[in-house]
Short mmCIF file of C-alpha atoms in Angstrom, two decimals:
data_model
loop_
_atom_site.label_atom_id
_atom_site.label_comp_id
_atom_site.label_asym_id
_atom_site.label_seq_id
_atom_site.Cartn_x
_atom_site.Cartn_y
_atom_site.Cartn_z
CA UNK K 1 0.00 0.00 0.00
CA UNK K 2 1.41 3.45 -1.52
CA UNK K 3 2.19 5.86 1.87
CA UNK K 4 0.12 8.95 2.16
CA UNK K 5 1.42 12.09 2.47
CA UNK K 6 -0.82 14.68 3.35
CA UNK K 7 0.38 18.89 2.80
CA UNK K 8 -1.63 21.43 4.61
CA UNK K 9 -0.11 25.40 5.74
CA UNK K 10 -0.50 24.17 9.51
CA UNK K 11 -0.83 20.63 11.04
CA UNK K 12 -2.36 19.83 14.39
CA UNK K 13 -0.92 20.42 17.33
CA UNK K 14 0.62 17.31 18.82
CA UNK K 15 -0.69 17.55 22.79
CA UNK K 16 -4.04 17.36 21.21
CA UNK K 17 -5.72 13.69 20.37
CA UNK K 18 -7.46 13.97 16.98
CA UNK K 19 -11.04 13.88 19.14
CA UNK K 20 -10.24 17.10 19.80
CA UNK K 21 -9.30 18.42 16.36
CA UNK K 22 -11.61 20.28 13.81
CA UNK K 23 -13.09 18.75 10.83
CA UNK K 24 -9.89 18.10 8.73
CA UNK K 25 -7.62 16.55 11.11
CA UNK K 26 -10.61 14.26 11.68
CA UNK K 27 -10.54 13.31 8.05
CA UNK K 28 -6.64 13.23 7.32
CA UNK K 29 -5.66 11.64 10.63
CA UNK K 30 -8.49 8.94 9.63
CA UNK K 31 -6.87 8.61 6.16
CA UNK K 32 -3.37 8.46 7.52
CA UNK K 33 -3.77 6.00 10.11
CA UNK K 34 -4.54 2.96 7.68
CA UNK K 35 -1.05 3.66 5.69
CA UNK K 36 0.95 4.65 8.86
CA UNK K 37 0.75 7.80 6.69
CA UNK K 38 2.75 11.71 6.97
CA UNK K 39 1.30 14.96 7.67
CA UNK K 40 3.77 17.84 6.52
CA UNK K 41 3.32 21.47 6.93
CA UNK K 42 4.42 25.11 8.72
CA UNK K 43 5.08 24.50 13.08
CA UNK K 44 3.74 28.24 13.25
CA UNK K 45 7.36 29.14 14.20
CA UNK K 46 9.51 32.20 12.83
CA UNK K 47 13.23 31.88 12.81
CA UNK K 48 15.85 34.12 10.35
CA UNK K 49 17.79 30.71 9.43
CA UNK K 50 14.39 28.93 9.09
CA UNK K 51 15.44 27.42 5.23
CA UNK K 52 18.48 25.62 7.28
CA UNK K 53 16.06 23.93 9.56
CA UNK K 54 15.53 19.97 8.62
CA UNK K 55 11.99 19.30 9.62
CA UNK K 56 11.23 18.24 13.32
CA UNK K 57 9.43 14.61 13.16
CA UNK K 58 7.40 13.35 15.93
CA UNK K 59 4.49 10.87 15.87
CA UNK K 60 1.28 10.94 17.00
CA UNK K 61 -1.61 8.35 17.11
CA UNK K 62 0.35 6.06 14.95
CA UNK K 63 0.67 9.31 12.51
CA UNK K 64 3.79 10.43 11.21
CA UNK K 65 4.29 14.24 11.09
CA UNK K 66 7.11 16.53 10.07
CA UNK K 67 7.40 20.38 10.28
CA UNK K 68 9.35 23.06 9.76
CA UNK K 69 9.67 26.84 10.66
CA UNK K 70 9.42 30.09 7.84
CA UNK K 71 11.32 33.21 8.04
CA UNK K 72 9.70 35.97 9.15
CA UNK K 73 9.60 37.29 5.53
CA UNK K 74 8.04 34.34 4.29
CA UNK K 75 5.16 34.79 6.52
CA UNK K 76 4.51 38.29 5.74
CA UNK K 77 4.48 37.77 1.86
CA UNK K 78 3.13 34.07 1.61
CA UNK K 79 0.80 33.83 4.74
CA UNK K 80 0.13 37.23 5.75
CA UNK K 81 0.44 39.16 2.20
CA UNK K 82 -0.56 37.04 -0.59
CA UNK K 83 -2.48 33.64 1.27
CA UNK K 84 -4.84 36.65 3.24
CA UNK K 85 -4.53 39.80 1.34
CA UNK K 86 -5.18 38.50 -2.19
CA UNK K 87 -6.46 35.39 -2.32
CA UNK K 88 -8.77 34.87 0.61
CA UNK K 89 -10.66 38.23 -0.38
CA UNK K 90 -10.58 37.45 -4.24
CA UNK K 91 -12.17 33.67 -3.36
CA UNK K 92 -14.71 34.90 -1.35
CA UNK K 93 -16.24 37.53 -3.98
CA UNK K 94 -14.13 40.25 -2.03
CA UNK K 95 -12.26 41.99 -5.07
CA UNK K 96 -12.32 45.58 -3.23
CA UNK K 97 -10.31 43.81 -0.55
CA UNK K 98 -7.51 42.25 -3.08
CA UNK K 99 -3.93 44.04 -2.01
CA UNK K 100 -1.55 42.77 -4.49
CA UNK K 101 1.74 43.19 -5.01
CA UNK K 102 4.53 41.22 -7.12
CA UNK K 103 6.60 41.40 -4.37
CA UNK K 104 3.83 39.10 -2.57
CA UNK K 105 3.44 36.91 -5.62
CA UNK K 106 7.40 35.98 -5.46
CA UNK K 107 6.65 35.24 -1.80
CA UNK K 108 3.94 32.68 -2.13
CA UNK K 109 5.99 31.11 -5.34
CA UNK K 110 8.78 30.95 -3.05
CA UNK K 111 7.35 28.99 -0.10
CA UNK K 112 5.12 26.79 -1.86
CA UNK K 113 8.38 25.76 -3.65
CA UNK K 114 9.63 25.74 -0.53
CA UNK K 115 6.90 23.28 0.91
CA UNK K 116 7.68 20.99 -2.18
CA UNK K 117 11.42 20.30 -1.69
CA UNK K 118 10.57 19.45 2.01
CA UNK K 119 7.65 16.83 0.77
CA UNK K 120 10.12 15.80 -1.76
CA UNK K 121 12.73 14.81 0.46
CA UNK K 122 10.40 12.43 2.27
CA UNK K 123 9.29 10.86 -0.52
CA UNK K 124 10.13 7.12 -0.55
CA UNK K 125 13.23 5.74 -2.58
CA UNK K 126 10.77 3.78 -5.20
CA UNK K 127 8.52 6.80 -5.04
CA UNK K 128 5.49 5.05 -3.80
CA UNK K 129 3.56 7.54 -2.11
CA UNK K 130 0.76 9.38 -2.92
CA UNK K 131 0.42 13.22 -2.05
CA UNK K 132 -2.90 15.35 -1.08
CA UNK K 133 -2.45 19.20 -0.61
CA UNK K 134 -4.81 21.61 0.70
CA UNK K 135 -6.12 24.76 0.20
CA UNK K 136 -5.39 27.71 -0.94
CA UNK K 137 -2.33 28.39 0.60
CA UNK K 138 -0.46 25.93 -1.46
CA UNK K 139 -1.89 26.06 -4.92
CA UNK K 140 1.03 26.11 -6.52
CA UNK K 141 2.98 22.86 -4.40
CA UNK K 142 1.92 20.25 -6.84
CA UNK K 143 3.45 22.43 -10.08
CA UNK K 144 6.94 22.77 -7.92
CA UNK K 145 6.65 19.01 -7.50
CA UNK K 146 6.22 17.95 -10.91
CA UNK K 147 9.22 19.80 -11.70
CA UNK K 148 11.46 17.95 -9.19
CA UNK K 149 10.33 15.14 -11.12
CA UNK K 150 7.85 13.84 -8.70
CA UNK K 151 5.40 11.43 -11.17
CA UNK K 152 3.26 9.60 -8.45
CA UNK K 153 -0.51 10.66 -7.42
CA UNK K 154 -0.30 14.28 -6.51
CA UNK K 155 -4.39 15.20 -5.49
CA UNK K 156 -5.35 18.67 -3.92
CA UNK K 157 -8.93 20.05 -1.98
CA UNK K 158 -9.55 23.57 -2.27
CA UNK K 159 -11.40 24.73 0.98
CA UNK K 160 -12.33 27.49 0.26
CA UNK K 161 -14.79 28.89 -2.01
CA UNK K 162 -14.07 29.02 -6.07
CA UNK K 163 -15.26 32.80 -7.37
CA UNK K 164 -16.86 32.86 -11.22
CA UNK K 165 -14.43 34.26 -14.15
CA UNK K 166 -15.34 38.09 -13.64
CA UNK K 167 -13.91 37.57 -9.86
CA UNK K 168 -11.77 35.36 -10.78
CA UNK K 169 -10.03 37.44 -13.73
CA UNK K 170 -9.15 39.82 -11.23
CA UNK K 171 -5.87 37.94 -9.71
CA UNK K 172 -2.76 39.25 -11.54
CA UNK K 173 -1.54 35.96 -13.59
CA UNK K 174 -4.35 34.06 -13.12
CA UNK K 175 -3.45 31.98 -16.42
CA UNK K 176 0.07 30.53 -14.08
CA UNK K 177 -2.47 29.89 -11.31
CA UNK K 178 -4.54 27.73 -13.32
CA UNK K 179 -1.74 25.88 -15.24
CA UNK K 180 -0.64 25.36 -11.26
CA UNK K 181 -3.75 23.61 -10.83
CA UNK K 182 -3.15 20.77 -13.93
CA UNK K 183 -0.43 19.81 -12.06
CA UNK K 184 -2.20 17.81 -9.89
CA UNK K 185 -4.67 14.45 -10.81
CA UNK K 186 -7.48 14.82 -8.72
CA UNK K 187 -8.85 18.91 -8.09
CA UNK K 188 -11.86 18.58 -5.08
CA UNK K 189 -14.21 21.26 -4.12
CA UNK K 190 -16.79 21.49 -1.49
CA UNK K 191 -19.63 22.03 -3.58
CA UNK K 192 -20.87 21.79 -7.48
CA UNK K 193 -21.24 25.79 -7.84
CA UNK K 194 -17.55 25.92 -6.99
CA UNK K 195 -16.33 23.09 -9.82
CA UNK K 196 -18.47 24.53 -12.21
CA UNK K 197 -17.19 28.05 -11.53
CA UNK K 198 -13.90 26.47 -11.70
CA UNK K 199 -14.23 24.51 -14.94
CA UNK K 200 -15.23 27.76 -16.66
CA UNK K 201 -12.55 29.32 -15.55
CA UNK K 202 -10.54 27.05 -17.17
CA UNK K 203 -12.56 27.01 -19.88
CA UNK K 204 -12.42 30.95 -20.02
CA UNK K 205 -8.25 31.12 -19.48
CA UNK K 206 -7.57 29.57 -22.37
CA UNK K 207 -4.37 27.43 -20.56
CA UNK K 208 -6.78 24.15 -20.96
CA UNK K 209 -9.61 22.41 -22.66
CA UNK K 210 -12.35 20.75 -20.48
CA UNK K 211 -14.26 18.01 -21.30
CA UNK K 212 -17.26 16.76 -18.55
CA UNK K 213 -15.40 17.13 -15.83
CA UNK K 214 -12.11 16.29 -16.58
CA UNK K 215 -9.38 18.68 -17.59
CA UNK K 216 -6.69 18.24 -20.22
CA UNK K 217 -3.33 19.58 -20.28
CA UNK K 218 0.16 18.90 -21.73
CA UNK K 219 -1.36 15.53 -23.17
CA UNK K 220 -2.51 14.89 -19.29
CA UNK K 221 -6.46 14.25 -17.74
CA UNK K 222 -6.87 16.30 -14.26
CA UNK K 223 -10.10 14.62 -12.62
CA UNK K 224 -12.17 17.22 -10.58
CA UNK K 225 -15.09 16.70 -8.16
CA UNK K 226 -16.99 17.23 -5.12
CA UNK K 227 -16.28 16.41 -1.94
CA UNK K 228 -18.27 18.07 0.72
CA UNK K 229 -15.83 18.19 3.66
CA UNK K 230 -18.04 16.95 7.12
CA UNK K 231 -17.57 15.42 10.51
CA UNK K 232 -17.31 12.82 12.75
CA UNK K 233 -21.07 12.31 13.56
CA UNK K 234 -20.83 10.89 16.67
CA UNK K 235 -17.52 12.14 18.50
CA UNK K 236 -19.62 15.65 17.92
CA UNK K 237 -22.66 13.92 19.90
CA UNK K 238 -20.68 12.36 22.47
CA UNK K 239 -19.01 15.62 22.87
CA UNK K 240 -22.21 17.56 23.31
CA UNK K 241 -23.79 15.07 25.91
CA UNK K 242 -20.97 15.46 27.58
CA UNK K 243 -19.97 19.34 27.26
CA UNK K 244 -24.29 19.92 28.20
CA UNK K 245 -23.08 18.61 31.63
CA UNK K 246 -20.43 20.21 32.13
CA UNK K 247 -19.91 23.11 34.98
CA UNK K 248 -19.65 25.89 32.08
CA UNK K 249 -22.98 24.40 30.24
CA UNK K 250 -24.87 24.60 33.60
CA UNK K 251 -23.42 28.49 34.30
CA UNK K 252 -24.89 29.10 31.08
CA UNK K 253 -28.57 27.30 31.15
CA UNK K 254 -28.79 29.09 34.38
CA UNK K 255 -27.94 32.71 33.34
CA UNK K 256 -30.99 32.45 30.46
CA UNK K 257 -33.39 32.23 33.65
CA UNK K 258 -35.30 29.68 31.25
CA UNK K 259 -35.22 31.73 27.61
CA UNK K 260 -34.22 30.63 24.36
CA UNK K 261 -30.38 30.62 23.34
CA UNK K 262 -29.41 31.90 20.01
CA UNK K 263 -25.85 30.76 19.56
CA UNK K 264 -22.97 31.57 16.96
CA UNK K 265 -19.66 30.24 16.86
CA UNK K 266 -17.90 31.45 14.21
CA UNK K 267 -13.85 32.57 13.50
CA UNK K 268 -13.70 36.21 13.34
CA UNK K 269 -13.61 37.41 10.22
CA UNK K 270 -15.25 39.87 7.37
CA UNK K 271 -16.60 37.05 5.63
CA UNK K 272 -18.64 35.37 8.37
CA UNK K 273 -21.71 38.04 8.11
CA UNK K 274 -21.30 38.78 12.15
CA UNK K 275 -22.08 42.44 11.61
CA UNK K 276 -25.35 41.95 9.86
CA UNK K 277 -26.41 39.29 11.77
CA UNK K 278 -26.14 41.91 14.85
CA UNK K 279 -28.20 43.93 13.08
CA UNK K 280 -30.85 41.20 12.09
CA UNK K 281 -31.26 40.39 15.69
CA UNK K 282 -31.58 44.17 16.67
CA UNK K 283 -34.28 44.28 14.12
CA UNK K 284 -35.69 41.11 15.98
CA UNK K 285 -35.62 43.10 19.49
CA UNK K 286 -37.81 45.89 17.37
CA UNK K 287 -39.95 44.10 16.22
CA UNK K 288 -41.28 41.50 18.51
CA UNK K 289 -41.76 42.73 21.95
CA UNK K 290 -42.60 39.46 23.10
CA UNK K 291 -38.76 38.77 23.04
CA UNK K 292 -38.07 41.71 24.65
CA UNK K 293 -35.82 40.48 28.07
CA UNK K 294 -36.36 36.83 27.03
CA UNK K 295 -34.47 36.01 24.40
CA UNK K 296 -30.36 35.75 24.43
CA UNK K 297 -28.33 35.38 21.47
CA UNK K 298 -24.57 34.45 22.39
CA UNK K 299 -21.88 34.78 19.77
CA UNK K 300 -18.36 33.27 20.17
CA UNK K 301 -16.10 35.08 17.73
CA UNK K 302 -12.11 33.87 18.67
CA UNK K 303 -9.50 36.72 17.04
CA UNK K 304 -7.86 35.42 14.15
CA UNK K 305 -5.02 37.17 11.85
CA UNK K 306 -4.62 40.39 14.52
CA UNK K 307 -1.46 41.54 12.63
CA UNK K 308 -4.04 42.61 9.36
CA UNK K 309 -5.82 46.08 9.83
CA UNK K 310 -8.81 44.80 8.37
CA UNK K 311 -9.48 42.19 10.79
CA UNK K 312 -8.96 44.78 13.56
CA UNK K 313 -11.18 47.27 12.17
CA UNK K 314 -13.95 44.64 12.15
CA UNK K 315 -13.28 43.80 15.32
CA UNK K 316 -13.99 47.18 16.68
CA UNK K 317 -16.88 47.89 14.24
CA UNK K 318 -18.43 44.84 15.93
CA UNK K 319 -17.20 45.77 19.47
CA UNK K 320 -19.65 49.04 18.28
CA UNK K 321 -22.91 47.56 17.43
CA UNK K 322 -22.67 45.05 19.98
CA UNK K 323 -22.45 47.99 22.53
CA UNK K 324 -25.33 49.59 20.84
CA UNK K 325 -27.23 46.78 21.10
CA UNK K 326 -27.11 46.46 24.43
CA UNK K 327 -27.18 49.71 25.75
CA UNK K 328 -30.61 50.16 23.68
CA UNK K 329 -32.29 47.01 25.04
CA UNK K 330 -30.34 45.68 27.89
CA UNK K 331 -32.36 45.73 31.17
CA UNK K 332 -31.22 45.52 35.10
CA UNK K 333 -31.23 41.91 34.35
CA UNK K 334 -31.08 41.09 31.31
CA UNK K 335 -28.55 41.64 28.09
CA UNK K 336 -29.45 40.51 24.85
CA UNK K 337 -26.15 40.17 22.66
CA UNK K 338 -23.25 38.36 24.75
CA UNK K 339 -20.30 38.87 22.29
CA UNK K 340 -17.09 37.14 23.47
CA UNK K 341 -13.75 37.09 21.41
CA UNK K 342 -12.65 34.15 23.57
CA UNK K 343 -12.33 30.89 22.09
CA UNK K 344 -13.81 27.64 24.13
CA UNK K 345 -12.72 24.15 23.72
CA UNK K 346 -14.95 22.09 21.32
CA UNK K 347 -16.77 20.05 24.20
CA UNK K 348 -17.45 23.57 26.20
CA UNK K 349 -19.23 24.71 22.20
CA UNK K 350 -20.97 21.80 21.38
CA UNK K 351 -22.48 21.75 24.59
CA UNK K 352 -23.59 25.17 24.78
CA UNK K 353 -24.92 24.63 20.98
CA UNK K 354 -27.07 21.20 22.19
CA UNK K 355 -29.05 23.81 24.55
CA UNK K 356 -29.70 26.73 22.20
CA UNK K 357 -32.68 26.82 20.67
CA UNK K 358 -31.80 28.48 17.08
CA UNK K 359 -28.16 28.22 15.37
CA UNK K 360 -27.14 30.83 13.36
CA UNK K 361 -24.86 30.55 10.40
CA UNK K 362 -24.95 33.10 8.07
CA UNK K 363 -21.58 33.61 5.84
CA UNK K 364 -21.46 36.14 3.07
CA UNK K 365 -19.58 33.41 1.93
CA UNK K 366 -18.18 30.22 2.64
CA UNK K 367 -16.59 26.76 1.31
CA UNK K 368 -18.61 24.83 3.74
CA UNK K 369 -18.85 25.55 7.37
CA UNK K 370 -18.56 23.28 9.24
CA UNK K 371 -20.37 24.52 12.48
CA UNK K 372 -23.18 23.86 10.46
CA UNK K 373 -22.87 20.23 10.91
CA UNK K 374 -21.74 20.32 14.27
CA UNK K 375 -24.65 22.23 15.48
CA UNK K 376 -27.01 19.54 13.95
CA UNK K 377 -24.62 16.35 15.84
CA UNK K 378 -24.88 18.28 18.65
CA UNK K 379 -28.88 18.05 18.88
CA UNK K 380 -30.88 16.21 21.43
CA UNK K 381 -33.31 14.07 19.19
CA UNK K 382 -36.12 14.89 21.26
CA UNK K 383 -35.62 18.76 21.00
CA UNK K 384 -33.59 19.96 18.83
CA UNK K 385 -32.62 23.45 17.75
CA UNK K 386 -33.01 24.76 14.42
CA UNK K 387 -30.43 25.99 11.77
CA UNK K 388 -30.47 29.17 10.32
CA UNK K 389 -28.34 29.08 7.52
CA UNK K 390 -27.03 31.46 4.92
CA UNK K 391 -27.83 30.37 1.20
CA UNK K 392 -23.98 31.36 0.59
CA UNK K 393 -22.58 28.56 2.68
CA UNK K 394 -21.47 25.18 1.05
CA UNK K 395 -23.59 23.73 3.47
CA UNK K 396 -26.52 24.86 2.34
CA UNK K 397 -26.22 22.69 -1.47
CA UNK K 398 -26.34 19.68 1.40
CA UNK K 399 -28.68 20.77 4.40
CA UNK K 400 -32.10 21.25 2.98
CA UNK K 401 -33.97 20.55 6.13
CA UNK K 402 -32.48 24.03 7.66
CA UNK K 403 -33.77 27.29 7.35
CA UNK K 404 -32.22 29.16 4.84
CA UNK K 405 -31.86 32.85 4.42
CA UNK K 406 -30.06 35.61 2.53
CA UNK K 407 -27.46 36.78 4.69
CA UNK K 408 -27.59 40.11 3.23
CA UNK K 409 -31.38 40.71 4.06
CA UNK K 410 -31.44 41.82 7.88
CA UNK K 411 -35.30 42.33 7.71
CA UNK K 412 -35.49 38.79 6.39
CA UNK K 413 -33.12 37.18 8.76
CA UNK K 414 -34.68 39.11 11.85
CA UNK K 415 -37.96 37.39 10.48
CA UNK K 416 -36.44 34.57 10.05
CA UNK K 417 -34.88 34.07 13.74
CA UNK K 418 -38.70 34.98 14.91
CA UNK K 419 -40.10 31.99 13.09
CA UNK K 420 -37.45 29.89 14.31
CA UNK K 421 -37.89 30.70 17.79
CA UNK K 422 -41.89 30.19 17.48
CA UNK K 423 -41.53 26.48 15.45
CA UNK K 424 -42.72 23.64 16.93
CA UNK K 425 -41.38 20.58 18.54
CA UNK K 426 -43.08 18.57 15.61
CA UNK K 427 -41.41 20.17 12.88
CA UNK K 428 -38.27 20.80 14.41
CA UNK K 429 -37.77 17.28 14.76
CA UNK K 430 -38.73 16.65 11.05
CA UNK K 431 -36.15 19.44 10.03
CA UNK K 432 -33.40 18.07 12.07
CA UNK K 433 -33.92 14.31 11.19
CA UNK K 434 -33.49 15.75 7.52
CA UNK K 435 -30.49 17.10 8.37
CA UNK K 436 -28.88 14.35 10.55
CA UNK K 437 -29.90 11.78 7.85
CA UNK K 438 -27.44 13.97 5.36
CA UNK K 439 -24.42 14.07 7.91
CA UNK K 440 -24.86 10.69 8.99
CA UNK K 441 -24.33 9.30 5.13
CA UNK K 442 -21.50 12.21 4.31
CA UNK K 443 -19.58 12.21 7.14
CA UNK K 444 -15.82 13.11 7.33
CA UNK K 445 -14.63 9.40 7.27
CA UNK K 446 -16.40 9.01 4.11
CA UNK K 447 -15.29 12.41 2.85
CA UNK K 448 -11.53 11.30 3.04
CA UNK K 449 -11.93 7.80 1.49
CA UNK K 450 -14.05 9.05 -1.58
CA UNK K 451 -11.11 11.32 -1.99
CA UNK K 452 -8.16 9.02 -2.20
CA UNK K 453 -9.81 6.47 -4.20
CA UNK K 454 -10.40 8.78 -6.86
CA UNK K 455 -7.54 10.15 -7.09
CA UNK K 456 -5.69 6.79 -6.84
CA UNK K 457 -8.35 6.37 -10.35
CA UNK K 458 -7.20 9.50 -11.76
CA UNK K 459 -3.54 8.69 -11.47
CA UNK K 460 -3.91 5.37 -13.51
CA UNK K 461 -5.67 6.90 -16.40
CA UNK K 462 -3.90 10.56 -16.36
CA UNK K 463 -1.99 10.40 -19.20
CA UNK K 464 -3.28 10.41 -23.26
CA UNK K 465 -1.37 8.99 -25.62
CA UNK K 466 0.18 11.21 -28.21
CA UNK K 467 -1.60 11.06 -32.19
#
């Protein structure tokens, strides 16, 4: 059995037991384990000498791993600069947000050649092993390791979400990103919008001709597909039986002195929707005064990239409304908008999601979202919550028993959270069985597996013999 060798900007951390993880390392530690596989990727350390660094190995759960540190330079232009400033804004419909520069371009080229000599040099002797990257941090790895002469499977899963040809236009040498791209075998995306946005793309850049579903290149077939990324189904229930007895669950139940819990969890960031889902649920508090000093709606927003302006300005615009908020409705006893930038284990959040009464999920745009999922695991059976979930997520192409709602329509959504609150046991238990039924059948073991075997089927049939 080939090894796999999985690619990824950061790997877990190794005091953590894959229980404990998000959705991917669920998925790749899953996929490793049966090959006695190796995860490869950025420690999150800085050091000046960082290229003279051999990676540090160390195993975990019968999982191989190897990392190694950047420069500080590196990180500003690959991670910081090009990764965050120019790709993340430009993939999630965010042109006006796109700060390139060449000088950033050379510094994502640069480490992603970088990650491709490390992966190299761990490639078995007979060169049997096969090679998944992901995201969009390393687009360009599988190109740099076709030209060290690297000819096994080489398969990558894009995360995030794929923008249509007028977005996607936009990105300075987009024609080198997509002949990148036919470097690999297998291309996976989250959802059919995004592999049809990327096959025109293709289509529309001229580098390749596309036929179905498959790409062709240089006398080569690229396979592309979806793969809807998911969970573990039932660590996330165990978790939130668990986490709704715990000391922090309890503090909580008893603070709502017996009113519904609205409940976000989301990463804080511009793309998430968090300041017009404030202003939906202000519009709530307006409108229905029977939820005045009743309902609650907690949102869990951990800081993430604090070194990019934009990220801090949102943080303070939301630090703003959330103030506003509650100085407008907030009683002696009662505040309606609990907005905390501290991040909570995954028990401690899947337990406080299993007691809310309404999720809320409302991207301007995402890949998947995974919380999503989690907050239907998390359910008790016999009275479960309901999702409220932004037509602009992935998840929504999968999760048809949710309610779904355009996150840009604060009128709707504050409607929207209303009827959720007033459903009834009886269909909330039709919704969520819906939805569980869909997780249950996709879930992230399944996710990985579908993965590997196609590209392991790509591989065999990529190349076309010349006329």
């Amino acid at each position: 059995m080939k090894q796999l060798i999985v690619v990824s900007n950061r790997v877990p951390s190794p005091d953590k037991d894959s229980g404990s993880q998000g959705g991917l390392a669920v998925g790749v530690m899953n996929a490793l384990s049966r090959t006695r596989g190796l995860w490869m990727g950025w420690n999150g350390q800085l050091m000046d000498d960082a290229e003279q660094h051999a990676p540090e190995s160390y195993e975990n759960e019968g999982v191989q791993f190897a990392t190694f540190p950047l420069t500080e330079q590196e990180h500003e232009l690959f991670y910081v600069g090009y990764s965050n400033e120019v790709l993340w804004p430009l993939f999630h419909y965010r042109s006006d947000m796109v700060e390139y520069t060449r000088e950033k371009d050379a510094g994502y080229q640069h480490v992603n050649e970088r990650f491709a000599r490390q992966v190299a040099s761990r490639i078995p002797e007979n060169g049997d092993a096969t090679i998944w990257v992901h995201d969009y941090q390393l687009l360009s790895t599988g190109h740099y390791l076709r030209t060290m002469n690297v000819e096994g499977p080489i398969g990558f899963f894009l995360h995030i979400p794929v923008p249509p040809w007028e977005v996607f236009r936009i990105l300075p040498h987009h024609e080198r990103m997509i002949e990148h791209l036919c470097a690999y075998d297998t291309i996976g995306f989250q959802t059919a919008t995004d592999l049809r946005h990327f096959l025109e793309n293709v289509e529309r850049s001229g580098i390749a001709t596309v036929e179905g579903n498959t790409v062709i290149f240089d006398h080569r077939r690229i396979n592309t597909g979806v793969f809807p990324i998911s969970i573990d189904v039932d660590t996330a229930r165990e978790m939130a039986e668990k986490g709704e007895q715990s000391s922090r669950s309890k503090r909580l139940k008893d603070s709502l002195q017996g009113g519904p819990l609205i409940i976000g969890v989301d990463r804080l960031d511009y793309s998430k929707g968090l300041y017009k889902r404030f202003q939906a649920f202000e519009q709530l508090l307006e409108n229905t005064h029977t939820r005045y000093g009743n309902v609650t709606y907690l949102q869990i927003a951990p800081l993430s990239r604090t070194g990019v302006e934009r990220y801090a300005s949102l943080r303070r615009e939301l630090e703003r409304i959330a103030g506003h908020v509650n100085g407008r409705f907030s009683t002696y006893d009662w505040m309606p908008l609990r907005y905390l930038n501290t991040g909570y284990d995954r028990e401690t959040l899947m337990g406080f999601m299993r007691q809310s009464r309404v999720g809320l999920v409302t991207p301007l745009r995402d890949g998947m979202n995974l919380v999503a999922k989690e907050y239907v695991a998390a359910q008790d059976p016999e009275d479960p919550g309901v999702l409220l979930l932004s037509t602009l997520a992935g998840a929504a192409e999968e999760l048809d028993g949710a309610m779904l709602c355009n996150p840009f329509d604060v009128e709707e959504m504050a409607d929207m959270l209303d009827a959720a609150l007033s459903m009834s046991l009886e269909e909330r238990k039709e919704r969520w069985q819906r939805l569980h039924k869909v997780i249950s059948t996709n879930d992230i073991h399944r996710w990985g597996e579908d993965f590997i075997t196609a590209l392991d089927q790509s591989a065999a049939a990529r190349h076309i013999e010349k006329q």
